[in-house]
Short mmCIF file of C-alpha atoms (C1' of nucleotides) in Angstrom, two decimals:
data_model
loop_
_atom_site.label_atom_id
_atom_site.label_comp_id
_atom_site.label_asym_id
_atom_site.label_seq_id
_atom_site.Cartn_x
_atom_site.Cartn_y
_atom_site.Cartn_z
CA MET S 624 107.46 42.23 21.93
CA THR S 625 106.40 41.02 25.36
CA VAL S 626 102.88 40.63 24.00
CA ASP S 627 101.68 37.56 22.20
CA ALA S 628 101.59 38.21 18.48
CA PHE S 629 98.76 35.73 17.95
CA ALA S 630 96.61 37.44 20.56
CA VAL S 631 97.16 40.73 18.78
CA LEU S 632 96.18 39.26 15.43
CA ALA S 633 93.11 37.61 16.94
CA GLU S 634 91.28 40.92 16.67
CA PRO S 635 89.72 41.34 13.21
CA SER S 636 89.85 45.13 13.44
CA ARG S 637 93.58 44.99 14.06
CA ARG S 638 94.07 42.75 11.05
CA ARG S 639 92.12 45.26 9.00
CA ILE S 640 94.39 48.02 10.22
CA LEU S 641 97.45 46.00 9.24
CA GLU S 642 95.89 45.24 5.88
CA ARG S 643 95.54 48.94 5.29
CA LEU S 644 99.03 49.76 6.49
CA ARG S 645 100.39 47.07 4.23
CA HIS S 646 99.62 49.29 1.26
CA ALA S 647 100.49 52.67 2.70
CA GLU S 648 101.29 54.36 5.96
CA SER S 649 98.37 56.29 7.38
CA SER S 650 97.41 58.80 9.97
CA VAL S 651 94.88 57.88 12.63
CA GLY S 652 92.22 59.91 10.88
CA ASP S 653 92.82 58.06 7.63
CA LEU S 654 92.25 54.77 9.41
CA VAL S 655 89.14 56.05 11.14
CA ASP S 656 87.67 57.00 7.78
CA ALA S 657 88.80 53.86 6.03
CA LEU S 658 87.61 51.39 8.65
CA GLY S 659 84.55 53.27 9.76
CA MET S 660 85.12 52.94 13.45
CA SER S 661 85.43 55.46 16.22
CA GLN S 662 88.66 57.32 16.76
CA PRO S 663 89.21 56.07 20.31
CA ALA S 664 88.75 52.50 19.15
CA VAL S 665 91.32 52.98 16.41
CA SER S 666 93.78 54.65 18.76
CA LYS S 667 93.51 51.80 21.23
CA HIS S 668 94.08 49.17 18.59
CA LEU S 669 97.05 51.13 17.35
CA ARG S 670 98.42 51.19 20.86
CA VAL S 671 98.18 47.42 21.09
CA LEU S 672 99.79 47.02 17.68
CA ARG S 673 102.54 49.43 18.61
CA GLU S 674 103.32 47.79 21.93
CA ALA S 675 103.53 44.45 20.16
CA GLY S 676 105.87 45.88 17.54
CA PHE S 677 103.55 45.56 14.57
CA VAL S 678 103.63 49.28 13.83
CA THR S 679 105.81 52.30 14.41
CA VAL S 680 104.76 55.91 14.77
CA ARG S 681 106.14 59.11 13.44
CA THR S 682 104.88 62.55 14.35
CA ALA S 683 104.08 64.87 11.46
CA ALA S 684 102.76 68.19 12.67
CA GLN S 685 99.58 67.41 14.58
CA GLN S 686 99.21 63.97 13.03
CA ARG S 687 100.69 60.62 13.96
CA ILE S 688 101.69 58.59 10.96
CA TYR S 689 101.60 54.83 11.51
CA ARG S 690 103.71 52.45 9.51
CA ILE S 691 103.77 48.68 9.50
CA ASP S 692 106.76 46.78 10.87
CA VAL S 693 107.00 43.23 9.60
CA ARG S 694 109.13 41.74 12.33
CA PRO S 695 106.31 40.29 14.44
CA LEU S 696 104.79 38.88 11.28
CA ARG S 697 108.06 37.21 10.49
CA ALA S 698 107.93 35.67 13.94
CA VAL S 699 104.53 34.22 13.08
CA ASP S 700 105.95 33.03 9.81
CA ASP S 701 108.78 31.33 11.68
CA TRP S 702 106.31 29.69 14.02
CA LEU S 703 104.57 28.23 11.00
CA GLY S 704 107.82 26.79 9.70
CA PRO S 705 107.65 23.30 11.22
CA TYR S 706 104.00 22.96 10.27
CA ARG S 707 104.74 23.95 6.72
CA ARG S 708 107.03 20.97 6.55
CA LEU S 709 104.04 18.88 7.50
CA TRP S 710 102.00 19.68 4.46
CA ALA S 711 105.05 19.69 2.24
CA ASP S 712 105.61 16.10 3.31
CA HIS S 713 102.00 15.31 2.57
CA LEU S 714 102.38 16.75 -0.89
CA ASP S 715 105.47 14.65 -1.43
CA ALA S 716 103.57 11.58 -0.36
CA LEU S 717 100.76 12.48 -2.70
CA GLU S 718 103.15 12.89 -5.59
CA ARG S 719 104.77 9.55 -4.89
CA HIS S 720 101.33 8.05 -4.76
CA LEU S 721 100.34 9.57 -8.07
CA ASP S 722 103.61 8.47 -9.63
CA ARG S 723 102.89 4.95 -8.58
CA GLN S 724 99.48 5.21 -10.18
CA GLU S 725 100.90 5.76 -13.63
CA MET H 235 85.74 26.53 9.72
CA THR H 236 83.31 29.27 10.70
CA VAL H 237 85.62 30.13 13.57
CA ASP H 238 88.50 32.54 13.28
CA ALA H 239 91.76 30.64 13.01
CA PHE H 240 93.71 33.46 14.65
CA ALA H 241 91.40 33.50 17.63
CA VAL H 242 91.94 29.79 18.04
CA LEU H 243 95.72 30.17 17.90
CA ALA H 244 95.63 33.05 20.34
CA GLU H 245 95.40 30.54 23.19
CA PRO H 246 98.88 29.37 24.24
CA SER H 247 97.54 26.07 25.52
CA ARG H 248 96.02 25.34 22.16
CA ARG H 249 99.30 26.08 20.43
CA ARG H 250 100.99 23.68 22.82
CA ILE H 251 98.45 21.02 21.92
CA LEU H 252 99.11 21.56 18.23
CA GLU H 253 102.84 21.46 18.87
CA ARG H 254 102.39 18.07 20.46
CA LEU H 255 100.12 16.77 17.73
CA ARG H 256 102.61 17.91 15.17
CA HIS H 257 104.90 15.09 16.23
CA ALA H 258 102.36 12.39 16.89
CA GLU H 259 98.66 11.85 17.26
CA SER H 260 97.59 11.53 20.87
CA SER H 261 94.75 10.51 23.08
CA VAL H 262 93.24 13.05 25.45
CA GLY H 263 94.96 11.40 28.38
CA ASP H 264 98.33 11.67 26.64
CA LEU H 265 97.80 15.39 26.22
CA VAL H 266 96.66 15.81 29.82
CA ASP H 267 99.88 14.16 31.01
CA ALA H 268 102.08 16.00 28.56
CA LEU H 269 100.69 19.46 29.15
CA GLY H 270 99.96 19.12 32.84
CA MET H 271 96.52 20.59 32.75
CA SER H 272 93.15 19.28 33.78
CA GLN H 273 91.28 16.85 31.58
CA PRO H 274 88.24 19.10 31.15
CA ALA H 275 90.47 21.96 30.09
CA VAL H 276 92.15 19.80 27.47
CA SER H 277 88.84 18.47 26.21
CA LYS H 278 87.50 21.98 25.82
CA HIS H 279 90.52 23.16 23.90
CA LEU H 280 90.28 20.11 21.70
CA ARG H 281 86.69 20.92 21.01
CA VAL H 282 87.62 24.42 19.88
CA LEU H 283 90.43 23.06 17.75
CA ARG H 284 88.15 20.47 16.24
CA GLU H 285 85.36 22.90 15.42
CA ALA H 286 87.89 25.16 13.74
CA GLY H 287 89.25 22.24 11.71
CA PHE H 288 92.71 22.12 13.28
CA VAL H 289 92.29 18.53 14.46
CA THR H 290 90.29 15.43 13.64
CA VAL H 291 89.20 12.67 15.99
CA ARG H 292 89.13 8.96 15.70
CA THR H 293 87.63 6.62 18.26
CA ALA H 294 89.82 3.77 19.39
CA ALA H 295 88.08 1.67 22.04
CA GLN H 296 87.39 3.99 24.92
CA GLN H 297 89.93 6.57 23.77
CA ARG H 298 89.64 9.44 21.33
CA ILE H 299 92.73 9.82 19.21
CA TYR H 300 93.35 13.36 18.00
CA ARG H 301 95.31 14.12 14.88
CA ILE H 302 96.40 17.44 13.44
CA ASP H 303 94.89 18.76 10.22
CA VAL H 304 97.03 21.36 8.52
CA ARG H 305 94.38 23.06 6.43
CA PRO H 306 93.61 25.93 8.81
CA LEU H 307 97.33 26.48 9.22
CA ARG H 308 97.66 26.72 5.49
CA ALA H 309 94.97 29.37 5.59
CA VAL H 310 97.08 31.33 8.05
CA ASP H 311 100.06 30.80 5.80
CA ASP H 312 98.07 32.16 2.89
CA TRP H 313 97.06 35.17 4.92
CA LEU H 314 100.72 35.88 5.53
CA GLY H 315 101.48 35.74 1.82
CA PRO H 316 101.11 39.43 0.95
CA TYR H 317 103.07 40.45 4.03
CA ARG H 318 105.85 38.07 3.16
CA ARG H 319 106.25 39.99 -0.04
CA LEU H 320 106.79 43.04 2.12
CA TRP H 321 109.91 41.81 3.80
CA ALA H 322 111.12 40.08 0.68
CA ASP H 323 111.08 43.47 -0.98
CA HIS H 324 112.95 44.96 1.93
CA LEU H 325 115.59 42.28 1.62
CA ASP H 326 115.92 43.00 -2.07
CA ALA H 327 116.36 46.66 -1.33
CA LEU H 328 119.01 45.84 1.25
CA GLU H 329 120.87 43.66 -1.21
CA ARG H 330 120.81 46.36 -3.83
CA HIS H 331 122.09 48.76 -1.24
CA LEU H 332 124.93 46.46 -0.24
CA ASP H 333 125.78 45.83 -3.88
CA ARG H 334 126.09 49.53 -4.42
CA GLN H 335 128.41 49.74 -1.42
CA GLU H 336 131.01 47.50 -3.03
"C1'" DG L 211 97.86 83.14 24.73
"C1'" DG L 212 93.69 81.29 23.39
"C1'" DT L 213 91.51 78.43 20.02
"C1'" DT L 214 91.30 74.60 16.99
"C1'" DC L 215 92.66 70.29 15.08
"C1'" DA L 216 94.47 65.49 15.65
"C1'" DT L 217 95.14 62.07 18.78
"C1'" DA L 218 95.59 59.80 23.31
"C1'" DT L 219 93.69 58.41 27.62
"C1'" DG L 220 90.46 57.47 31.49
"C1'" DA L 221 86.20 55.64 33.51
"C1'" DC L 222 82.59 52.69 32.74
"C1'" DT L 223 79.91 48.90 30.82
"C1'" DG L 224 78.88 44.64 28.40
"C1'" DT L 225 80.58 40.49 26.48
"C1'" DC L 226 82.99 36.48 26.18
"C1'" DA L 227 86.20 32.96 27.05
"C1'" DA L 228 89.06 30.14 30.27
"C1'" DG L 229 89.50 27.33 34.27
"C1'" DG L 230 87.76 24.36 38.08
"C1'" DA L 231 84.46 21.13 40.26
"C1'" DA L 232 81.05 18.10 39.59
"C1'" DT L 233 78.58 15.22 36.66
"C1'" DA L 234 76.97 12.78 32.40
"C1'" DC L 235 78.03 9.50 28.79
"C1'" DG L 236 79.53 5.46 26.43
"C1'" DG L 237 82.25 1.49 25.47
"C1'" DG L 238 84.55 -2.82 27.64
"C1'" DG L 239 85.49 -6.18 30.90
"C1'" DG L 240 84.31 -8.92 34.86
"C1'" DC D 738 74.21 -6.36 34.35
"C1'" DC D 739 77.21 -3.58 36.94
"C1'" DC D 740 81.28 -1.16 37.18
"C1'" DC D 741 85.25 1.23 35.53
"C1'" DC D 742 87.85 3.81 32.47
"C1'" DG D 743 88.37 7.64 29.26
"C1'" DT D 744 86.28 11.57 27.74
"C1'" DA D 745 82.72 15.10 27.08
"C1'" DT D 746 79.68 18.44 29.03
"C1'" DT D 747 77.42 21.56 32.32
"C1'" DC D 748 77.44 25.15 35.74
"C1'" DC D 749 79.73 28.63 37.92
"C1'" DT D 750 83.07 32.21 38.80
"C1'" DT D 751 86.52 35.25 37.34
"C1'" DG D 752 89.39 38.04 34.42
"C1'" DA D 753 90.46 40.15 30.13
"C1'" DC D 754 89.15 42.97 26.49
"C1'" DA D 755 86.50 45.90 23.14
"C1'" DG D 756 83.55 49.74 22.55
"C1'" DT D 757 81.51 54.30 23.90
"C1'" DC D 758 81.51 58.78 25.97
"C1'" DA D 759 83.87 62.26 27.92
"C1'" DT D 760 88.05 64.52 28.73
"C1'" DA D 761 93.14 65.41 28.54
"C1'" DT D 762 97.26 66.49 25.78
"C1'" DG D 763 99.81 68.79 22.56
"C1'" DA D 764 101.08 71.03 18.36
"C1'" DA D 765 99.87 74.78 15.09
"C1'" DC D 766 97.81 79.03 13.82
"C1'" DC D 767 95.76 83.61 14.45
#
DNA sequence: GGTTCATATGACTGTCAAGGAATACGGGGG
DNA sequence: CCCCCGTATTCCTTGACAGTCATATGAACC
C-alpha cells in the first residue's frame, strides 16, 4: 500500500472497475467488455489497483480473475472519520436550533 | 461541484489544507506558515478546493478567511456507502464463523 | 511442439497539473 | 494620493500519467 489510495481513486475508469468488482469478481476480458475500453488500458488500471491493494488476482486456466479487496477503502473510510464528526456536530447544532424554535 | 472530488483529494497538499481547516478557519498566510509552502501554491490549491466546493471564503479586511465545507466530503462518504456494506458483510460472516467455533 | 487464447508489458505520444518566479490587484493606513 | 500588505493570477517549465499500437508471455489444446 505504498501508493496513495486517493490518487488511485482519482481515475474514473478505476472507480468503474471497482464498481464492477463490487458486484462480482471478473476476468480481464469481462471488464474490457463491460467498460468498453481497450484491453491494455484495463490491464494497466488493474495493475495500479493491484499494487495499491484494491484488488487481488487469481489465475484460472488462461484467465486472471480479479477480486476486490476492501482494505484500502476502509483506509479511506478511516480518513473520513474526523470529518464525519464535523457534519454530525452540525446536525446536532441544527437539531438544537430546531428544538429551540418550537 | 463540476470537478471530481476524488481528483481534488488526490493532492496531498490539499488534504493537508483540509486537515488544517478542519480544526479552524484560516487566512492564506496562516496556511502558508503552517504548511511551509509558497503563497502562490497555497492560493492555487485553495482555488481548486473552492471551485470543488470543499471550502468557502470570506473577506476580512485585506485577508481572505477560508473555511471548510463538508458537503463534498459527504459525497465521498456516500460513494463509500455500498462498499462499506461489503466489509460489514464480511464481518458478519466472520462473527458467524467464530460463533460456530464455540 | 506449434498454435491459439487471455493477459501483460514496452515504447511512444499527448495531455494536464503542480510548482516557482514575477507580477497584478485591491483594500487600508499614512 | 501613494504605498504596503495580503492574496490572486499569469507565464513558464517539468514531471506524471493515460491511451494506443505493437509485441511478449504463458497456459491450454491439438
